[in-house]
Amino acid sequence: MERAAEASTQDARRKKRKKIVLVSAAGLVFLVLLAAGGWLYVDSLAYRTVRVEAGVAVTASDFLKKADGEAVFAKESQPFDIAVPGVYQVAVKSGLFTHACTLVIEDSIAPRAVAVPVQRRVGDACGAECFVEQVEDATQVTITYGVEPDFEKDGAQEVQVILTDRGGNQTTLEAELYVIRLAEEVTVEAGGKPPALDQFVYTAREASFLTQVKDIDYGCVGDHEILLDIGGETYCSTLHVVDTVPPRIEVQDLEGFAFSPRRAEEFVTESQDATQLAFSFRREPDLSLVGTQEVEIVATDQGGNETVKKAVLTLREDKTPPLIRGAINLHYFMGESISYRKHVLVEDNTGDQIPLEVDTSQVDLGTQGVYPVTYTARDFAGNETSITVNLTVGSRMYTEEELNVLADAVVEEILTPDMDLEERTRAIYNYVRSHVSFTGHSEKGDWIRAAYEGLAEGKGDCYVFACTMKVLLTRAGIPNMDIAKIPSRTEHYWNLVDLGEGWLHVDATPRKDHVSIFLWTDKELMSYSARNYRSHNYDHALYPEVNGRE
């Protein structure tokens, strides 16, 4: 009984285990079928293979049978380039599903281009790409020769150019190569005529000079860049102007004094060459040697060609000192210019140019007095002459007529007939302020001299400013009067003017605060003076009342 019960229990357990296995197996089959069914469904939404022509843009949505603007290429997609033909595996993600697809990029269209003619110098090779322009193709194009042209052969040649794209498509074009023969260098002899065009260009359809070869100096050795237009293109050649012919010269014997300088060209009586000549001694003569010696004269042209001729130099002893002529006593007025050498000449028996030394070390041109000036001349043999004269330095005396000439010229320049008195006064004031610069000191007491220096030299102190204003106001017909500060540690001068309403102050001297004292009443000026250390304090009893505008 117990065995039977145990057997029954085991059998029940086996059936239950089998059922579980079957259920599990059925579930696995269901999952596999579900999964398989799902992929089959997904694949039905996308194209397995998409073929496009190279150069056509490709998007993820192009692989879907129903457009999806949000579709993207998944990261496991193989990178592709629409300009490179080939087969690429891509993964397209759309919604919950990812589709495995194949992209085939094909190139079936042959490249296009325009053939162009090419011009080159002999030996100047170039690649096949030079013969085409406007190349069009979706992929990279390789350009090669059908048969490489001969760049060493001048003249015209037909050239075959083959264009091959990445898809293997080919286009063959016919072009022309024209090889010109051009001289890289042309040499002409100095003194000759300009070279002709055919000396530069041997083979060409059309050619002309861009450089004006006729304007080149053929009497001077040198190299010149020559530009030529050949078939519409610019080419360069080099023109060498050379001198290969030695110069021709004739020389003479010379006599003179010892120590006098000698130049090689003094011996030359005749010379001829296409270029400029330089003369020298083969060995410098001994100028201290009294007697006769042989010298060699060398003539060298720009080409380096030399011609040597011999001559005789005879030297005599020189014991005669030079003469100084025209050295006389001098007179100088302070402020003028002076020339110590004017009219002073040096003569020597040798005929040499003897230098003149002038010693002015004891002269003071800023102080009146009489000073020595010494002239000295020393020839090449050591013979010397000295002369001392007196220089008298004085103070220049100017005349009122001279001053008026200067003043009238200024008045004519700055005033016009339509100006009233105030406008005339303003014009004169502005002129003095802009044309006279301030210096620290001038001689007082001679107003004509001060005004002359203000107009002629354009500089001075307050006295010069006031005197310059005075002469211009007077020559312009404007009533005016001098006025001076009560002396203290410093002096100061300015002007009074009467424009028909009474006297007013005018001070043209520039001040540190840049104030413009123009037509001021006495009240205005005294207020300013009080604020500026009594700058314009004056004795009112000596002058008329200054209240022209009150």
Coordinates of C-alpha atoms in Angstrom, one line a residue, residues 57-508:
A57 CA 21.8 64.7 -50.0
V58 CA 20.6 61.7 -47.8
T59 CA 18.5 61.9 -44.7
A60 CA 17.3 59.1 -42.3
S61 CA 13.7 59.7 -43.4
D62 CA 14.7 58.6 -47.0
F63 CA 14.9 55.0 -45.7
L64 CA 11.3 54.9 -44.3
K65 CA 8.3 54.0 -46.4
K66 CA 6.4 56.5 -44.5
A67 CA 8.1 59.9 -44.0
D68 CA 9.3 60.6 -40.5
G69 CA 10.9 64.1 -40.0
E70 CA 12.2 63.0 -36.6
A71 CA 14.0 59.9 -37.8
V72 CA 17.8 59.9 -37.3
F73 CA 20.8 57.8 -38.0
A74 CA 21.7 55.7 -34.9
K75 CA 25.2 55.9 -33.6
E76 CA 26.1 52.4 -34.8
S77 CA 25.6 53.6 -38.4
Q78 CA 28.7 53.5 -40.7
P79 CA 29.8 57.1 -41.6
F80 CA 29.3 57.9 -45.3
D81 CA 30.2 60.7 -47.7
I82 CA 27.8 61.5 -50.5
A83 CA 30.8 62.5 -52.7
V84 CA 32.4 59.1 -52.2
P85 CA 30.7 56.1 -54.0
G86 CA 30.4 52.9 -52.0
V87 CA 28.1 50.6 -49.9
Y88 CA 27.4 51.8 -46.3
Q89 CA 25.5 49.9 -43.5
V90 CA 23.3 52.4 -41.6
A91 CA 20.8 52.1 -38.7
V92 CA 17.7 54.3 -38.9
K93 CA 16.0 55.1 -35.7
S94 CA 12.3 56.0 -36.0
G95 CA 10.1 55.9 -32.9
L96 CA 10.6 52.8 -30.8
F97 CA 12.3 50.8 -33.6
T98 CA 15.7 50.8 -35.2
H99 CA 16.0 49.6 -38.8
A100 CA 19.1 48.0 -40.4
C101 CA 19.5 49.3 -43.9
T102 CA 22.0 49.5 -46.7
L103 CA 23.0 52.8 -48.5
V104 CA 24.5 52.5 -51.9
I105 CA 26.1 55.7 -53.3
E106 CA 26.7 55.4 -57.1
D107 CA 28.4 57.7 -59.6
S108 CA 27.1 57.2 -63.1
I109 CA 27.4 60.7 -64.5
A110 CA 30.7 61.7 -66.3
P111 CA 32.4 64.9 -65.3
R112 CA 32.1 68.1 -67.3
A113 CA 34.7 70.9 -68.0
V114 CA 35.7 73.6 -70.4
A115 CA 39.0 73.2 -72.3
V116 CA 41.3 76.3 -72.4
P117 CA 44.5 77.0 -74.4
V118 CA 47.7 77.2 -72.4
Q119 CA 50.9 79.2 -73.2
R120 CA 54.2 78.3 -71.7
R121 CA 57.9 79.1 -72.1
V122 CA 60.2 76.4 -73.4
G123 CA 60.9 73.9 -70.6
D124 CA 58.2 75.4 -68.4
A125 CA 56.0 72.3 -67.8
C126 CA 52.6 72.2 -66.3
G127 CA 50.0 69.6 -65.2
A128 CA 46.9 68.6 -67.2
E129 CA 44.7 70.6 -64.9
C130 CA 46.0 73.8 -66.5
F131 CA 44.1 73.0 -69.7
V132 CA 40.6 72.9 -68.1
E133 CA 38.3 75.2 -66.2
Q134 CA 34.8 75.0 -64.7
V135 CA 35.2 71.3 -63.7
E136 CA 31.8 69.9 -62.6
D137 CA 31.1 66.5 -60.9
A138 CA 29.6 65.2 -57.7
T139 CA 32.9 63.3 -56.8
Q140 CA 36.5 64.1 -56.9
V141 CA 37.9 64.3 -60.4
T142 CA 41.4 63.3 -61.5
I143 CA 42.8 65.1 -64.6
T144 CA 45.5 63.5 -66.7
Y145 CA 47.1 63.7 -70.1
G146 CA 46.1 61.3 -72.8
V147 CA 49.7 61.8 -74.1
E148 CA 51.9 64.3 -72.2
P149 CA 52.9 67.2 -74.5
D150 CA 56.5 68.1 -75.3
F151 CA 57.3 71.3 -73.4
E152 CA 60.7 71.5 -75.0
K153 CA 59.3 71.9 -78.5
D154 CA 58.2 75.4 -79.4
G155 CA 55.1 76.2 -81.4
A156 CA 51.5 74.9 -81.2
Q157 CA 50.5 71.3 -80.0
E158 CA 47.2 69.5 -79.6
V159 CA 46.7 68.2 -76.1
Q160 CA 44.3 65.5 -75.0
V161 CA 43.1 65.8 -71.4
I162 CA 41.2 63.0 -69.6
L163 CA 38.9 63.7 -66.6
T164 CA 38.1 60.7 -64.4
D165 CA 35.7 60.8 -61.5
R166 CA 35.4 58.4 -58.4
G167 CA 32.8 56.3 -60.3
G168 CA 35.2 55.6 -63.1
N169 CA 33.3 57.8 -65.6
Q170 CA 35.6 59.6 -68.0
T171 CA 35.4 62.7 -70.3
T172 CA 38.1 63.5 -72.9
L173 CA 38.7 67.1 -74.0
E174 CA 41.0 68.5 -76.7
A175 CA 43.0 71.7 -75.9
E176 CA 46.0 73.6 -77.4
L177 CA 49.4 74.2 -76.0
Y178 CA 51.6 76.9 -77.4
V179 CA 55.2 76.9 -76.3
I180 CA 57.1 80.2 -76.8
R181 CA 60.8 80.5 -77.0
L182 CA 62.1 83.5 -75.0
A183 CA 65.6 84.5 -74.1
E184 CA 66.0 84.7 -70.4
E185 CA 69.0 87.0 -70.8
V186 CA 70.1 89.4 -73.5
T187 CA 73.5 91.2 -73.4
V188 CA 74.4 94.4 -75.3
E189 CA 77.6 96.4 -75.3
A190 CA 77.6 99.8 -73.6
G191 CA 77.3 102.6 -76.1
G192 CA 75.3 100.5 -78.5
K193 CA 71.7 100.8 -79.7
P194 CA 68.7 99.4 -77.8
P195 CA 68.0 95.7 -78.5
A196 CA 65.3 94.7 -80.9
L197 CA 62.3 92.6 -79.9
D198 CA 63.5 89.5 -81.8
Q199 CA 66.6 89.4 -79.6
F200 CA 64.2 88.5 -76.7
V201 CA 61.4 86.6 -78.4
Y202 CA 62.2 83.8 -80.9
T203 CA 58.8 82.0 -81.1
A204 CA 55.5 83.7 -80.4
R205 CA 52.3 84.6 -82.2
E206 CA 52.2 88.2 -80.8
A207 CA 54.8 90.0 -78.7
S208 CA 55.6 93.6 -77.7
F209 CA 57.7 95.4 -75.1
L210 CA 56.1 96.6 -71.9
T211 CA 59.4 98.1 -70.8
Q212 CA 60.6 101.1 -72.8
V213 CA 64.0 99.8 -73.7
K214 CA 64.8 103.0 -75.6
D215 CA 64.8 104.9 -72.3
I216 CA 67.5 102.8 -70.7
D217 CA 70.9 104.5 -70.2
Y218 CA 73.3 102.4 -72.5
G219 CA 76.2 104.5 -71.3
C220 CA 76.0 102.9 -67.9
V221 CA 76.8 99.3 -67.1
G222 CA 74.0 97.5 -65.3
D223 CA 71.2 94.9 -65.3
H224 CA 67.6 95.8 -66.2
E225 CA 64.4 93.8 -65.9
I226 CA 62.6 93.8 -69.2
L227 CA 58.8 93.0 -69.3
L228 CA 57.2 91.7 -72.5
D229 CA 53.6 91.1 -73.5
I230 CA 53.4 87.7 -75.3
G231 CA 50.0 86.5 -76.3
G232 CA 48.3 88.7 -73.6
E233 CA 50.5 87.4 -70.8
T234 CA 53.5 89.2 -69.1
Y235 CA 56.9 87.6 -69.2
C236 CA 60.2 88.8 -67.8
S237 CA 63.7 88.8 -69.2
T238 CA 67.0 90.4 -68.1
L239 CA 69.0 92.9 -70.2
H240 CA 72.7 93.1 -69.3
V241 CA 74.5 96.3 -70.4
V242 CA 78.2 95.4 -70.3
D243 CA 81.5 97.2 -71.2
T244 CA 84.2 94.9 -72.5
V245 CA 86.2 97.4 -74.4
P246 CA 89.2 99.1 -72.6
P247 CA 89.3 102.9 -72.5
R248 CA 91.6 105.0 -74.7
I249 CA 93.5 107.8 -73.0
E250 CA 96.4 110.2 -73.8
V251 CA 98.5 111.8 -71.0
Q252 CA 101.0 114.6 -70.5
D253 CA 104.0 115.4 -68.3
L254 CA 103.4 118.0 -65.5
E255 CA 105.5 120.4 -63.5
G256 CA 104.6 122.1 -60.2
F257 CA 105.5 122.7 -56.6
A258 CA 106.3 120.1 -53.9
F259 CA 103.5 119.2 -51.5
S260 CA 100.8 120.6 -53.7
P261 CA 98.0 117.9 -54.1
R262 CA 97.9 116.1 -57.4
R263 CA 95.0 114.2 -59.1
A264 CA 95.5 111.6 -61.7
E265 CA 93.1 113.2 -64.2
E266 CA 95.4 116.3 -64.3
F267 CA 97.7 114.2 -66.4
V268 CA 95.0 113.1 -68.9
T269 CA 94.6 115.2 -72.1
E270 CA 92.2 113.0 -73.9
S271 CA 90.0 110.0 -73.0
Q272 CA 87.4 107.9 -74.8
D273 CA 85.1 105.1 -73.6
A274 CA 81.4 104.1 -73.7
T275 CA 81.0 104.4 -70.0
Q276 CA 82.2 106.8 -67.3
L277 CA 85.9 106.6 -66.4
A278 CA 87.7 106.8 -63.1
F279 CA 91.4 107.9 -63.0
S280 CA 93.9 106.9 -60.4
F281 CA 97.6 106.5 -59.8
R282 CA 99.0 103.0 -59.9
R283 CA 101.1 104.2 -57.0
E284 CA 100.7 107.6 -55.3
P285 CA 103.5 110.0 -56.3
D286 CA 105.9 111.4 -53.6
L287 CA 104.8 115.0 -53.4
S288 CA 107.7 115.9 -51.1
L289 CA 110.3 114.8 -53.6
V290 CA 111.9 117.8 -55.4
G291 CA 112.9 116.7 -58.8
T292 CA 111.6 114.3 -61.5
Q293 CA 109.6 111.1 -61.0
E294 CA 107.7 108.7 -63.2
V295 CA 103.9 108.1 -62.5
E296 CA 101.5 105.6 -63.9
I297 CA 98.0 106.8 -64.7
V298 CA 95.2 104.2 -64.6
A299 CA 91.9 104.7 -66.4
T300 CA 89.2 102.3 -65.4
D301 CA 85.7 102.1 -67.0
Q302 CA 82.5 100.7 -65.5
G303 CA 83.2 97.3 -66.9
G304 CA 86.4 97.1 -64.9
N305 CA 88.6 97.4 -68.0
E306 CA 91.9 99.3 -67.4
T307 CA 94.3 101.3 -69.5
V308 CA 97.6 102.4 -68.1
K309 CA 99.8 105.2 -69.4
K310 CA 103.1 106.7 -68.0
A311 CA 103.9 110.3 -67.4
V312 CA 106.6 112.5 -65.7
L313 CA 106.0 114.7 -62.7
T314 CA 108.6 117.4 -61.9
L315 CA 108.4 119.2 -58.5
R316 CA 110.1 122.4 -57.4
E317 CA 110.5 123.8 -53.8
D318 CA 107.9 126.4 -52.6
K319 CA 109.1 129.1 -50.2
T320 CA 106.5 131.8 -51.0
P321 CA 103.7 132.3 -48.4
P322 CA 100.1 132.8 -49.6
L323 CA 98.4 136.3 -49.9
I324 CA 95.3 137.3 -48.1
R325 CA 93.3 140.0 -49.9
G326 CA 90.2 141.9 -48.8
A327 CA 90.7 141.6 -45.0
I328 CA 89.6 145.0 -43.6
N329 CA 88.2 146.3 -40.4
L330 CA 84.6 145.3 -39.9
H331 CA 81.5 147.1 -38.4
Y332 CA 78.6 145.3 -36.9
F333 CA 75.2 146.3 -35.4
M334 CA 73.8 144.0 -32.8
G335 CA 70.9 141.9 -34.1
E336 CA 72.1 141.8 -37.7
S337 CA 73.9 138.9 -39.4
I338 CA 77.6 139.0 -40.1
S339 CA 79.9 137.2 -42.6
Y340 CA 83.6 137.3 -41.7
R341 CA 84.7 135.7 -45.0
K342 CA 82.8 138.0 -47.4
H343 CA 85.2 139.6 -49.9
V344 CA 88.2 137.9 -48.3
L345 CA 90.3 135.9 -50.8
V346 CA 93.5 133.8 -50.6
E347 CA 96.0 133.6 -53.4
D348 CA 99.0 131.3 -53.7
N349 CA 101.8 131.1 -56.2
T350 CA 101.1 127.4 -56.6
G351 CA 97.5 128.0 -57.8
D352 CA 96.2 125.7 -55.2
Q353 CA 93.0 126.4 -53.2
I354 CA 94.3 127.4 -49.8
P355 CA 92.0 127.1 -46.8
L356 CA 91.3 130.3 -44.8
E357 CA 91.0 130.1 -41.0
V358 CA 89.1 132.8 -39.1
D359 CA 89.7 133.2 -35.4
T360 CA 86.8 135.0 -33.7
S361 CA 87.3 133.6 -30.2
Q362 CA 87.5 137.0 -28.6
V363 CA 84.4 138.5 -30.3
D364 CA 81.2 139.2 -28.3
L365 CA 78.5 140.2 -30.7
G366 CA 76.1 140.9 -27.9
T367 CA 78.2 143.6 -26.3
Q368 CA 79.3 146.9 -27.8
G369 CA 83.1 147.2 -28.3
V370 CA 86.1 146.6 -30.6
Y371 CA 87.3 143.0 -31.0
P372 CA 90.2 141.4 -32.9
V373 CA 89.5 139.0 -35.8
T374 CA 92.5 137.1 -37.2
Y375 CA 92.7 135.5 -40.7
T376 CA 95.3 132.8 -41.3
A377 CA 96.3 131.0 -44.6
R378 CA 98.8 128.2 -44.7
D379 CA 99.8 126.5 -48.0
F380 CA 100.7 122.9 -48.4
A381 CA 104.4 123.5 -48.1
G382 CA 103.8 125.1 -44.7
N383 CA 104.2 128.7 -45.7
E384 CA 101.9 130.9 -43.6
T385 CA 100.3 134.4 -43.6
S386 CA 98.2 136.0 -40.8
I387 CA 96.3 139.3 -40.8
T388 CA 94.4 140.7 -37.8
V389 CA 91.6 143.3 -38.3
N390 CA 89.2 145.0 -35.8
L391 CA 85.5 144.3 -35.5
T392 CA 83.5 147.1 -34.0
V393 CA 80.2 146.0 -32.4
G394 CA 77.6 148.8 -32.1
S395 CA 74.0 149.4 -31.4
R396 CA 71.8 149.7 -34.5
M397 CA 70.1 153.0 -34.9
Y398 CA 66.8 152.7 -36.8
T399 CA 65.0 155.6 -38.4
E400 CA 61.4 156.4 -38.1
E401 CA 61.1 156.2 -41.9
E402 CA 62.4 152.6 -41.9
L403 CA 59.9 151.7 -39.2
N404 CA 57.0 153.3 -41.0
V405 CA 57.7 151.2 -44.1
L406 CA 57.3 148.0 -42.1
A407 CA 54.3 149.3 -40.2
D408 CA 52.5 150.4 -43.4
A409 CA 53.0 147.0 -45.0
V410 CA 51.3 145.3 -42.0
V411 CA 48.4 147.9 -41.9
E412 CA 47.7 147.3 -45.6
E413 CA 47.7 143.6 -45.0
I414 CA 45.4 143.3 -42.0
L415 CA 43.0 146.3 -42.3
T416 CA 40.2 147.0 -44.8
P417 CA 38.4 150.3 -45.6
D418 CA 35.1 149.1 -44.2
M419 CA 36.4 148.6 -40.7
D420 CA 35.4 150.9 -37.9
L421 CA 37.9 152.1 -35.2
E422 CA 37.2 149.2 -32.9
E423 CA 37.5 146.6 -35.6
R424 CA 40.8 148.2 -36.7
T425 CA 42.1 148.2 -33.1
R426 CA 41.1 144.5 -32.7
A427 CA 42.8 143.5 -35.9
I428 CA 46.1 145.2 -34.8
Y429 CA 45.8 143.7 -31.3
N430 CA 45.3 140.2 -32.8
Y431 CA 48.3 140.7 -35.2
V432 CA 50.7 141.7 -32.4
R433 CA 49.5 138.9 -30.2
S434 CA 50.1 136.3 -32.9
H435 CA 53.2 137.6 -34.6
V436 CA 55.4 138.7 -31.6
S437 CA 56.7 136.2 -29.2
F438 CA 57.6 137.1 -25.6
T439 CA 61.3 137.3 -24.5
G440 CA 62.5 138.3 -21.1
H441 CA 64.3 141.6 -21.8
S442 CA 64.8 144.4 -24.3
E443 CA 66.6 147.8 -24.2
K444 CA 64.2 150.5 -23.0
G445 CA 64.2 154.2 -24.0
D446 CA 64.2 153.8 -27.8
W447 CA 60.7 153.1 -28.9
I448 CA 61.5 153.1 -32.6
R449 CA 64.1 150.4 -32.1
A450 CA 61.7 148.4 -30.0
A451 CA 58.9 148.7 -32.5
Y452 CA 61.2 147.8 -35.4
E453 CA 62.4 144.7 -33.6
G454 CA 58.8 143.7 -32.9
L455 CA 57.9 143.9 -36.6
A456 CA 61.1 142.7 -38.1
E457 CA 62.2 140.1 -35.6
G458 CA 58.9 139.1 -34.0
K459 CA 60.2 138.9 -30.5
G460 CA 60.6 141.1 -27.4
D461 CA 59.3 142.0 -23.9
C462 CA 56.3 144.1 -22.8
Y463 CA 58.1 147.3 -24.0
V464 CA 58.4 145.8 -27.5
F465 CA 54.7 144.8 -27.5
A466 CA 53.6 148.2 -26.4
C467 CA 55.8 150.0 -29.0
T468 CA 54.7 147.7 -31.8
M469 CA 51.1 148.4 -30.9
K470 CA 51.9 152.1 -30.9
V471 CA 53.4 152.3 -34.4
L472 CA 50.6 150.2 -35.9
L473 CA 47.8 152.2 -34.2
T474 CA 49.4 155.5 -35.3
R475 CA 49.8 154.4 -38.9
A476 CA 46.2 153.2 -38.9
G477 CA 45.0 156.6 -37.7
I478 CA 43.9 155.5 -34.2
P479 CA 44.6 157.9 -31.3
N480 CA 46.8 156.2 -28.8
M481 CA 49.1 156.9 -25.8
D482 CA 51.9 155.1 -24.0
I483 CA 51.3 154.1 -20.3
A484 CA 53.8 152.6 -17.8
K485 CA 53.5 150.9 -14.5
I486 CA 54.8 152.6 -11.4
P487 CA 58.3 151.1 -11.1
S488 CA 58.7 148.5 -8.4
R489 CA 60.7 145.3 -8.8
T490 CA 59.5 145.0 -12.4
E491 CA 58.5 147.3 -15.2
H492 CA 55.5 147.0 -17.4
Y493 CA 54.2 149.0 -20.5
W494 CA 50.9 149.0 -22.4
N495 CA 48.7 151.3 -24.4
L496 CA 45.8 153.7 -24.2
V497 CA 43.4 154.2 -27.2
D498 CA 40.6 156.6 -27.9
L499 CA 37.9 155.3 -30.2
G500 CA 35.7 158.4 -29.9
E501 CA 34.1 157.6 -26.5
G502 CA 37.1 158.3 -24.3
W503 CA 40.4 156.5 -23.4
L504 CA 40.5 152.7 -22.8
H505 CA 43.3 150.3 -21.8
V506 CA 44.8 147.8 -24.3
D507 CA 47.6 145.4 -23.3
A508 CA 48.9 143.1 -26.0

